[in-house]
Coordinates of N, CA, C and O and ligand atoms in Angstrom, one line a residue:
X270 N 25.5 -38.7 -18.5 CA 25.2 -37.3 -17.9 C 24.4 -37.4 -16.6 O 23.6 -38.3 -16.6
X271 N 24.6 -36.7 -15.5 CA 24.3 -36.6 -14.0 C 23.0 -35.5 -14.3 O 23.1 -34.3 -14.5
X272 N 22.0 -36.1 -14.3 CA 20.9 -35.1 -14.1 C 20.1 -35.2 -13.0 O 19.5 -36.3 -12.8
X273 N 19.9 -34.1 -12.0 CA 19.2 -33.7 -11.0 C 17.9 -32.9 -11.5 O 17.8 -31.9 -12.3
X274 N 16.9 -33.6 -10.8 CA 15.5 -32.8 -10.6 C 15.1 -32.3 -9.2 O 15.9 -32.8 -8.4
X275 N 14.5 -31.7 -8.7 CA 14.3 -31.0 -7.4 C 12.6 -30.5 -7.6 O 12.2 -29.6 -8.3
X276 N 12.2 -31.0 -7.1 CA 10.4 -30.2 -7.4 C 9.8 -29.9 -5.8 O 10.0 -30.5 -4.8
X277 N 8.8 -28.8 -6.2 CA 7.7 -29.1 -5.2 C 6.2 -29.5 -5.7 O 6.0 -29.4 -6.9
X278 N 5.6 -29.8 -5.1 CA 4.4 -30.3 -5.8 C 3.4 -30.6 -4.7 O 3.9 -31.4 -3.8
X279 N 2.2 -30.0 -4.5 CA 1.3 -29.8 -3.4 C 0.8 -31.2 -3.6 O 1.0 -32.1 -2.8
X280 N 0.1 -31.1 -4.8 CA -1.2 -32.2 -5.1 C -0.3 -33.6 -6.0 O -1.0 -34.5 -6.5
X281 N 0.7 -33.6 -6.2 CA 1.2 -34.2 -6.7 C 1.3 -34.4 -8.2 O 1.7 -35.4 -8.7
X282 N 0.8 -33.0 -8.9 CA 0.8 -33.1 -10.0 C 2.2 -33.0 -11.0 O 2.6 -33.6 -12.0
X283 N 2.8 -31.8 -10.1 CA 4.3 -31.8 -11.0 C 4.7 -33.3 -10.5 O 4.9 -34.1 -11.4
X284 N 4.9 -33.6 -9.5 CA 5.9 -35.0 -9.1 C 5.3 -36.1 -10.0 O 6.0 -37.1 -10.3
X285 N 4.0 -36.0 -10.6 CA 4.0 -37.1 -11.6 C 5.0 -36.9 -12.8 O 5.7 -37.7 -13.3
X286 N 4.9 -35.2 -13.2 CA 5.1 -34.9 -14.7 C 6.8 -35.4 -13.9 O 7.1 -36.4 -14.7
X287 N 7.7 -35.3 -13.2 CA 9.0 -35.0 -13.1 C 9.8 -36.8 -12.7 O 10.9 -37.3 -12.8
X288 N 8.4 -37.3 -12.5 CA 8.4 -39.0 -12.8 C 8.7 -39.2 -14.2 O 9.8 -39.5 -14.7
X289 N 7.6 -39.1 -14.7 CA 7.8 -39.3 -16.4 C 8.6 -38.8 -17.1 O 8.7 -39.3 -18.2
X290 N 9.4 -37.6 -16.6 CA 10.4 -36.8 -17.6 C 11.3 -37.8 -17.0 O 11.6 -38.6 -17.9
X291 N 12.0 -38.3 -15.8 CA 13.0 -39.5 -15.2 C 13.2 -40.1 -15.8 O 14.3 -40.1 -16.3
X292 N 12.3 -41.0 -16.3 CA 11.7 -42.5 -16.9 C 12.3 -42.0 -18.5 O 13.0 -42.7 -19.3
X293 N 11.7 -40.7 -18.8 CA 12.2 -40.6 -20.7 C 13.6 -40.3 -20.2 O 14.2 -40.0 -21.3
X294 N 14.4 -40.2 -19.2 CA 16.1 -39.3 -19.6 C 16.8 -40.7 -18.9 O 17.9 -41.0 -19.3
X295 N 16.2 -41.5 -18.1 CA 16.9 -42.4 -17.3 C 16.9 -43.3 -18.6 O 18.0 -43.6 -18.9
X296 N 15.7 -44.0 -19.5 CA 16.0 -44.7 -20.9 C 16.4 -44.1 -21.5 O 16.4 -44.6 -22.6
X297 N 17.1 -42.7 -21.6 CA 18.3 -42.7 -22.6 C 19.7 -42.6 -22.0 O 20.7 -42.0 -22.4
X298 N 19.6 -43.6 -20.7 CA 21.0 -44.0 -20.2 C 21.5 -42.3 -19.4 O 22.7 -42.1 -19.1
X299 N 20.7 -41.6 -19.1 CA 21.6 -40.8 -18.4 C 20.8 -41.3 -16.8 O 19.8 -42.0 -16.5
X300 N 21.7 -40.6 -16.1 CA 21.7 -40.9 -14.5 C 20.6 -39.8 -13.9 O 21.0 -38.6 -13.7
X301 N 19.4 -40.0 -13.8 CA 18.8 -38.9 -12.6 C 18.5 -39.4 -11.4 O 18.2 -40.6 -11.2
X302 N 18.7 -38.2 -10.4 CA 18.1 -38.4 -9.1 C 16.8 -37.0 -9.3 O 16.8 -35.9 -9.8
X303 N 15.9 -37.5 -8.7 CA 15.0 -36.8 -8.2 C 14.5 -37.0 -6.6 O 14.2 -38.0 -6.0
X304 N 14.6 -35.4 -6.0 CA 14.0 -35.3 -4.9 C 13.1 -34.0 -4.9 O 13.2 -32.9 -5.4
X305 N 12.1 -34.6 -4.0 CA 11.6 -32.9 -3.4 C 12.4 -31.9 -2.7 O 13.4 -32.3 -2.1
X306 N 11.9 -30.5 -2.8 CA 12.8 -29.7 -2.2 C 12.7 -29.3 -0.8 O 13.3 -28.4 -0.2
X307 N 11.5 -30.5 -0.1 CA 11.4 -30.4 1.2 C 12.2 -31.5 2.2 O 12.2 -31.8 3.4
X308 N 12.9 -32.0 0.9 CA 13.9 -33.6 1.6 C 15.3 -33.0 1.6 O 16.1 -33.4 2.4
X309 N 15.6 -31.8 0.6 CA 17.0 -31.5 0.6 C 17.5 -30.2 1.4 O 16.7 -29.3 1.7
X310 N 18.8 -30.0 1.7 CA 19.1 -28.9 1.5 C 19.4 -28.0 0.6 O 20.4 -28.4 -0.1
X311 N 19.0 -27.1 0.2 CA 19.8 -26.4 -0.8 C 21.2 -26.0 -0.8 O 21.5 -25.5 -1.9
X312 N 22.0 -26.1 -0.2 CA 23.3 -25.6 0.1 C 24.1 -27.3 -0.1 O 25.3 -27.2 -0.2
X313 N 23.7 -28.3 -0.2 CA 24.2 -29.3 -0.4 C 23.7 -30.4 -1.8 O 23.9 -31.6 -1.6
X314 N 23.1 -30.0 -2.8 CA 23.0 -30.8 -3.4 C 24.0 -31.4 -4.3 O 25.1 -31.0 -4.4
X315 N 23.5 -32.6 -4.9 CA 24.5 -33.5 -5.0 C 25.1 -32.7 -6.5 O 24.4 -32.0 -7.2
X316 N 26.5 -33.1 -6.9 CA 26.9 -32.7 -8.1 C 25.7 -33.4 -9.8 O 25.2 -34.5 -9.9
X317 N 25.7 -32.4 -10.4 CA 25.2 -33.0 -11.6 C 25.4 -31.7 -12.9 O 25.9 -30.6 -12.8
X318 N 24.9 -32.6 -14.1 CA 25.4 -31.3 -15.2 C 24.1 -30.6 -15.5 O 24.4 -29.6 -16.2
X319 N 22.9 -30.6 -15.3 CA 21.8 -30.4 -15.5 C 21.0 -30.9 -14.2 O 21.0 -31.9 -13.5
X320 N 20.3 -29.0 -14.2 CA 19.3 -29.3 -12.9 C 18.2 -28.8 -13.1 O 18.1 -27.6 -13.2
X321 N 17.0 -29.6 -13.1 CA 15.5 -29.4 -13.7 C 15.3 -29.2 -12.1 O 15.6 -30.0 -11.2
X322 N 14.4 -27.8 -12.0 CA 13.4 -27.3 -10.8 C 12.0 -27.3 -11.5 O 11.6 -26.9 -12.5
X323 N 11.0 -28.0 -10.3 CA 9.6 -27.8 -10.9 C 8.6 -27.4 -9.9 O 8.5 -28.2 -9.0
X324 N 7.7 -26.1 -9.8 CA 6.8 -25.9 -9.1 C 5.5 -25.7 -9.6 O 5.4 -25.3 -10.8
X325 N 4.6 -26.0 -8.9 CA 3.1 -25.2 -9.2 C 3.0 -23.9 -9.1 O 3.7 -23.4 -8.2
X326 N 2.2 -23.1 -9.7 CA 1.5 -21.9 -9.7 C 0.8 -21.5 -9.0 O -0.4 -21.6 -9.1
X327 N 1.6 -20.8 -7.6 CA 0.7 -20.2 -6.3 C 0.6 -18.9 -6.7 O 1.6 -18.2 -7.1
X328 N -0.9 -18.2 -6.6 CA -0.8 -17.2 -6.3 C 0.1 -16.0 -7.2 O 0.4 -14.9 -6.9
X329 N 0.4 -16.6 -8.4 CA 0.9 -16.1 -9.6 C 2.8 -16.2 -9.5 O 3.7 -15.5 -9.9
X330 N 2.6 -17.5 -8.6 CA 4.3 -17.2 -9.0 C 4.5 -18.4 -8.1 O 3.6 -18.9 -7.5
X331 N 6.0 -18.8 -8.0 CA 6.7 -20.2 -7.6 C 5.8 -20.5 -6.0 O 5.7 -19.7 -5.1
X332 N 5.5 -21.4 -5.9 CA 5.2 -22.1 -4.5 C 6.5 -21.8 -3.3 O 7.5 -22.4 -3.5
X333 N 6.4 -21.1 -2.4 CA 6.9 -20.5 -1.6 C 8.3 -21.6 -1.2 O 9.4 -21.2 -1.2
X334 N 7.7 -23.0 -0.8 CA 8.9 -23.8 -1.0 C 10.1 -23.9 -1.6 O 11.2 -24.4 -1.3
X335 N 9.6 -23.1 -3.0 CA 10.3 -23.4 -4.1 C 11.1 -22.3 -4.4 O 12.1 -22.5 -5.0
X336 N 10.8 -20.9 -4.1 CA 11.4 -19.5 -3.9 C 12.4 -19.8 -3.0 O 13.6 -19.7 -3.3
X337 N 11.9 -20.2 -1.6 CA 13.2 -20.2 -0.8 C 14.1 -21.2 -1.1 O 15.2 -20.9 -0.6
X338 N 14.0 -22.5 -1.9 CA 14.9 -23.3 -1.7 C 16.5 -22.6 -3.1 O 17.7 -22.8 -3.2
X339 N 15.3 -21.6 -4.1 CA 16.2 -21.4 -5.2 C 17.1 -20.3 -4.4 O 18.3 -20.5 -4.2
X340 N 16.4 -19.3 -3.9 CA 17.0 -17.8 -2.9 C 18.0 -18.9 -2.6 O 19.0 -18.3 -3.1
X341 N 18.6 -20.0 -2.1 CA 19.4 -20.4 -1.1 C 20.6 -21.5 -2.1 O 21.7 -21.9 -1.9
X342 N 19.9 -21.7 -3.0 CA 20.2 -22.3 -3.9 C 22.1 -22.3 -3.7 O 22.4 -21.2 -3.5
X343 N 23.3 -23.3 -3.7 CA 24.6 -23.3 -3.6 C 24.7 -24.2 -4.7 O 24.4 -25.4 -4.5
X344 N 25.1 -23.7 -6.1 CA 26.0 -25.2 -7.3 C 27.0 -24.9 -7.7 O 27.5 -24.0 -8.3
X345 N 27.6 -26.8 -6.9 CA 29.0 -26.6 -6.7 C 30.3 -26.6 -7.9 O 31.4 -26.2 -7.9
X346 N 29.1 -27.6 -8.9 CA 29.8 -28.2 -10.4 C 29.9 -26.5 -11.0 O 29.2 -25.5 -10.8
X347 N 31.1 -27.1 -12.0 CA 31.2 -25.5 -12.8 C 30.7 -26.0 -14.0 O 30.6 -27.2 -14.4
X348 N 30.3 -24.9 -14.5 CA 29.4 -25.3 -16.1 C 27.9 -26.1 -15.7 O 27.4 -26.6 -16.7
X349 N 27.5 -26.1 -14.9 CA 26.2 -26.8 -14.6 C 25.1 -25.9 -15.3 O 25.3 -24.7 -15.6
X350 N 24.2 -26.4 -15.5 CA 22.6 -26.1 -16.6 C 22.1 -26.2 -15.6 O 22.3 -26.6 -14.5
X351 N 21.0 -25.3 -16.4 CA 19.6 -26.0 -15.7 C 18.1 -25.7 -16.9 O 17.9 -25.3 -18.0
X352 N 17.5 -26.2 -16.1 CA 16.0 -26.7 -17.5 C 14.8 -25.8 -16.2 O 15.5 -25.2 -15.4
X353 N 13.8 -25.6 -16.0 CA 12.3 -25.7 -15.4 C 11.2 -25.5 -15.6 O 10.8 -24.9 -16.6
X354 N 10.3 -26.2 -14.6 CA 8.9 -26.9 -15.6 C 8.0 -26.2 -14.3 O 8.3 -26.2 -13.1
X355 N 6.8 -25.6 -14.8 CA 5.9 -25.2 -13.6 C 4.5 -25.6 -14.3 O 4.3 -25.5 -15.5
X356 N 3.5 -26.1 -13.5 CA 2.5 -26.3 -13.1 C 1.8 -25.3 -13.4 O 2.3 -24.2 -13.2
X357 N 0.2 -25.3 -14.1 CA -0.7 -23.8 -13.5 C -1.7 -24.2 -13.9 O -1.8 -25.0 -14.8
X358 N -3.1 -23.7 -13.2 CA -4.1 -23.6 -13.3 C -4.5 -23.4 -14.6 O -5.0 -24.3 -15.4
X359 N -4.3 -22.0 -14.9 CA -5.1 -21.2 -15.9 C -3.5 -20.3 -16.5 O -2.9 -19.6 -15.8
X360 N -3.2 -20.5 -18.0 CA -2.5 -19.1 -18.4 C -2.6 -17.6 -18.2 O -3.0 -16.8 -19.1
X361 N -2.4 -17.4 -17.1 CA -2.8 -16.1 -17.0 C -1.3 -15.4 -17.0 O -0.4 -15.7 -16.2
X362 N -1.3 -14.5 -17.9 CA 0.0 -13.9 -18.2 C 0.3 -13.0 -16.6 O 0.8 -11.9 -16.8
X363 N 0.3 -13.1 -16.1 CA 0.6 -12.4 -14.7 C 1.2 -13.4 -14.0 O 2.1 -13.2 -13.2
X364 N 0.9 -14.9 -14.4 CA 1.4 -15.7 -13.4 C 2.6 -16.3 -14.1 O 2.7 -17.4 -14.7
X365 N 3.9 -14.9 -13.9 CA 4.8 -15.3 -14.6 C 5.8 -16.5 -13.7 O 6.7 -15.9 -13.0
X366 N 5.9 -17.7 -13.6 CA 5.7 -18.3 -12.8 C 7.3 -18.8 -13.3 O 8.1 -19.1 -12.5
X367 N 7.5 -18.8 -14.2 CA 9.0 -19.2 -14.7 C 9.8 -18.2 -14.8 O 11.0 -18.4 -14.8
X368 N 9.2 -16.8 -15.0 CA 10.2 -15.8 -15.1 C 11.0 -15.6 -13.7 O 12.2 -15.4 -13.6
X369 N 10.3 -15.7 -12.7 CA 10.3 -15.5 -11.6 C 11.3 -16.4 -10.6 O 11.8 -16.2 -9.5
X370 N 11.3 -17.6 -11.6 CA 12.1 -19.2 -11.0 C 13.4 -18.3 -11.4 O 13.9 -17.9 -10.4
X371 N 14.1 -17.8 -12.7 CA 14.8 -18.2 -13.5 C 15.4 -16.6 -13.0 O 16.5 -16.3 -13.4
X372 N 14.5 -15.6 -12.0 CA 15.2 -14.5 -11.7 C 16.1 -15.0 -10.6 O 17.3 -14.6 -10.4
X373 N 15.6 -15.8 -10.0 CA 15.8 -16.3 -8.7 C 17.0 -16.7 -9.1 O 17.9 -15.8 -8.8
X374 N 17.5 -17.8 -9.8 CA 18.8 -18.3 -10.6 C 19.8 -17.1 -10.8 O 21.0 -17.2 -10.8
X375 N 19.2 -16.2 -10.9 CA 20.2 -15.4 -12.3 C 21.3 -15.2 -11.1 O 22.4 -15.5 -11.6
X376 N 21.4 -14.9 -9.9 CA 22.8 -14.4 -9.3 C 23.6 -15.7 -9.0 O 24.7 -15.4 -8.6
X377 N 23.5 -17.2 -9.2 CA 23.9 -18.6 -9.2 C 24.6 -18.5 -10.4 O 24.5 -17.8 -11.4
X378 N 25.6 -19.8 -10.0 CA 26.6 -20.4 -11.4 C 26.0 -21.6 -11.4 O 26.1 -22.6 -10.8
X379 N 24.9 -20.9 -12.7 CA 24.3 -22.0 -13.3 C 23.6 -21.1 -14.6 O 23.4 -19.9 -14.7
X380 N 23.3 -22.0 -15.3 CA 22.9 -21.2 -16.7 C 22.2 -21.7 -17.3 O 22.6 -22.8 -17.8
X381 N 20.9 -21.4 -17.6 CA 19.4 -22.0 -18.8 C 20.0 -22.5 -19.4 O 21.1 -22.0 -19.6
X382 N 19.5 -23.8 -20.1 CA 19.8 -24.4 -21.1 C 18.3 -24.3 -21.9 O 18.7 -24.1 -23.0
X383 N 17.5 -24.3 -22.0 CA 16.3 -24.0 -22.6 C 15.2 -23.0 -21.9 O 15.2 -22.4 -20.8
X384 N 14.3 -22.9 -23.0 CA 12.8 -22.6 -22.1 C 12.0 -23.0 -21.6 O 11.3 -23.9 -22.0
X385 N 11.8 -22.4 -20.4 CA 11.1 -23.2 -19.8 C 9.9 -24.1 -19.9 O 9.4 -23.9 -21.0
X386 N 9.1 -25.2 -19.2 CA 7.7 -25.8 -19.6 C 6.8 -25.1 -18.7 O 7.1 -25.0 -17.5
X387 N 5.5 -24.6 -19.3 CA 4.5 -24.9 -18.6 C 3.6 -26.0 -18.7 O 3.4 -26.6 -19.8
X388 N 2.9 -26.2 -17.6 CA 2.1 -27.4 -17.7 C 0.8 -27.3 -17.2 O 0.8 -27.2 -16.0
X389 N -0.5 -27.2 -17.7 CA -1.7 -27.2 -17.2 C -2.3 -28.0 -17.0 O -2.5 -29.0 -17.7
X390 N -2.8 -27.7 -15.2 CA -4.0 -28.8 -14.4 C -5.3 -28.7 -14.8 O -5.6 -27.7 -15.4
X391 N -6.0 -29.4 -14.7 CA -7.4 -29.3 -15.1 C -8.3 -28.2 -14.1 O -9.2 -27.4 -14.4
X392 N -7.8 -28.4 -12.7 CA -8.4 -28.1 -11.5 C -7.3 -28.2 -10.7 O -6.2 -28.6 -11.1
X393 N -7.6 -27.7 -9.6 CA -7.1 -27.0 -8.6 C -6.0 -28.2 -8.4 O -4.8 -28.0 -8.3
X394 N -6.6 -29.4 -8.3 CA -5.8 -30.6 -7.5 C -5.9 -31.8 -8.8 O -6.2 -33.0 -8.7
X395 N -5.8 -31.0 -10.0 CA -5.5 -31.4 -11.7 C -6.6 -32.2 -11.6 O -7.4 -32.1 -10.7
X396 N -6.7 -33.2 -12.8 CA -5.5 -33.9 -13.4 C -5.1 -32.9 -14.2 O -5.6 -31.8 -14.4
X397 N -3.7 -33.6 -14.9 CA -2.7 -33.0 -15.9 C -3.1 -32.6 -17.2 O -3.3 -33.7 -17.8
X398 N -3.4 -31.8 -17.9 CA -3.5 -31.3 -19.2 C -3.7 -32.6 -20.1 O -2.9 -33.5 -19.9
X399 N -4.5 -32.9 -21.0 CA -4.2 -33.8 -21.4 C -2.8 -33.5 -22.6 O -2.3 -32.3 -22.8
X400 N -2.1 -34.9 -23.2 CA -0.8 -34.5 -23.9 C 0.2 -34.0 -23.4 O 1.1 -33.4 -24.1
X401 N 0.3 -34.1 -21.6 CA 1.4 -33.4 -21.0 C 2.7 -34.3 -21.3 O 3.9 -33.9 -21.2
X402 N 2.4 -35.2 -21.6 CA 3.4 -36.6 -22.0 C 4.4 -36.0 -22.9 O 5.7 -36.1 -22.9
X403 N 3.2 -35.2 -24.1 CA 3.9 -35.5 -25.6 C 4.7 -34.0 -25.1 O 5.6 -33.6 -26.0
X404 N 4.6 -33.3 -24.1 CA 5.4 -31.6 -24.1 C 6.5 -32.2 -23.6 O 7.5 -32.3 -24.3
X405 N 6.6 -32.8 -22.1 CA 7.7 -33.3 -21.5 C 8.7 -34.1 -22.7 O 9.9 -34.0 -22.9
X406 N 8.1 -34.8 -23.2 CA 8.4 -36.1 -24.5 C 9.9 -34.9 -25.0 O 11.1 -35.1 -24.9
X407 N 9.1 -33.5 -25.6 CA 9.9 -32.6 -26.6 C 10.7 -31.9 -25.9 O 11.7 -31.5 -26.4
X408 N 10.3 -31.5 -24.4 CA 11.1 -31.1 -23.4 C 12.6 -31.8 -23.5 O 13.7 -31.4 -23.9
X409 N 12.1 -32.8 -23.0 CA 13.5 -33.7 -22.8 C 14.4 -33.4 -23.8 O 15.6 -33.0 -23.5
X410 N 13.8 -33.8 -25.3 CA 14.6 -34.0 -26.4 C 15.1 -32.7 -26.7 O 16.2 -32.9 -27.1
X411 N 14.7 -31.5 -26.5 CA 15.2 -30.3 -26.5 C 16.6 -30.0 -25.6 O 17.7 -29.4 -25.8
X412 N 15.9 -30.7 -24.6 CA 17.3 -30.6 -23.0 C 18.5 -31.4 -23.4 O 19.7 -31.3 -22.9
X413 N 18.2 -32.4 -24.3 CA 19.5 -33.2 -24.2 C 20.1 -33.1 -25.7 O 21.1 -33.7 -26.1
X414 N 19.3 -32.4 -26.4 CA 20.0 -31.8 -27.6 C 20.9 -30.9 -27.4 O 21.9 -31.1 -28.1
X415 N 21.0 -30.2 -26.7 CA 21.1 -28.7 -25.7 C 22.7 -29.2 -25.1 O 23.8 -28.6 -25.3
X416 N 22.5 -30.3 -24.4 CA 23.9 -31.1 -23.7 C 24.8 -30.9 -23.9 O 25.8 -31.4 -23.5
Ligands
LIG569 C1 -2.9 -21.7 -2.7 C2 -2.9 -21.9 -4.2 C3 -2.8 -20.9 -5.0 C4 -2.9 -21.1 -6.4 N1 -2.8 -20.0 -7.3 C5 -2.7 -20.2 -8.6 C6 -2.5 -19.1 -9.5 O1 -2.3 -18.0 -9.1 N2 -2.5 -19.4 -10.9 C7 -2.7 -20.6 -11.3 O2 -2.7 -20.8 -12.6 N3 -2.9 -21.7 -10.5 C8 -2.9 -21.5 -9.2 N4 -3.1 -22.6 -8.3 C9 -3.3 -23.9 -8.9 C10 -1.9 -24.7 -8.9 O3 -1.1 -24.2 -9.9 C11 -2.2 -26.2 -9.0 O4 -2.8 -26.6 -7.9 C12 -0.8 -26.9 -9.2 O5 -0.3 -26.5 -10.4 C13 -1.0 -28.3 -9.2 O6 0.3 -28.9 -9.2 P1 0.7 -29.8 -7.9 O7 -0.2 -31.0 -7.9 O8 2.1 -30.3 -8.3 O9 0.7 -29.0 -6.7 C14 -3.1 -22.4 -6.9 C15 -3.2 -23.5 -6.1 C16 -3.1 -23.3 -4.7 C17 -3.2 -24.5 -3.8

């Protein structure tokens, strides 16, 4: 299976979590690439069957990088998924931070395969939640149940 990830990540907190989700899908023999969404174009990414997007929680919603790259968002594969994982400070039900990813999607051919993750920093510039391992861990296993 061709899995593409795409993140943004200020402080580098998602880009660790989207490391370690790699590492658990790439040991079960599927193919990922990961890039940031400040290396790609949106209108050209590469074919895959599953596409995980992951941003931090600015300001109660996707990191502006990450709004415009979905707004622009072109997927070329038919039948393609997708998964996404965001970043946040604090749960604050306002910072609907995945509803908001997943509006962005809705006029694209591409289609949720699960619900999304959230993930909490400790602080501004994290560290990671502790046990963010064991959510990504069930993420994955969810996503490729899902396949
Ligand atoms: C400008 C700015 C605004 C932020 N606003 C929020 C917010 O509204 N809610 C929240 O939970 N976290 C907020 N945060 C914290 C980020 O979510 C946190 O820095 C991020 O998740 C860390 O992930 P990263 O290292 O991948 O960037 C904000 C951070 C910055 C820099």
């Amino acid at each position: 299976m061709k899995i593409c990830i795409a993140y943004e990540s200020k402080f580098g907190n998602g880009k660790g979590c989207m490391e370690y989700l790699q590492g658990v899908m790439s040991k079960k023999d599927h193919d990922v690439e990961m890039f940031s969404v400040r290396e790609r174009e949106p209108t050209s990414l590469p074919p895959a069957d599953l596409y995980i997007f992951s941003s931090p929680t600015q300001i109660g919603s996707p990191a502006r990088k990450m709004k415009k790259f979905l707004k622009k968002l072109e997927i070329s594969q038919e039948g393609a998924k997708y998964a996404l994982v965001a970043t946040c400070l604090s749960s604050n039900p306002k910072a609907n931070t995945l509803e908001k990813m997943e509006k962005l999607l809705q006029p694209k051919d591409i289609s949720k395969i699960t619900d999304g993750l959230m993930i909490k920093v400790k602080g501004i510039k994290g560290p990671l939640e502790s046990g963010y391992k064991e959510k990504l861990d069930t993420f994955a296993e969810d996503i490729l149940k899902s396949l």
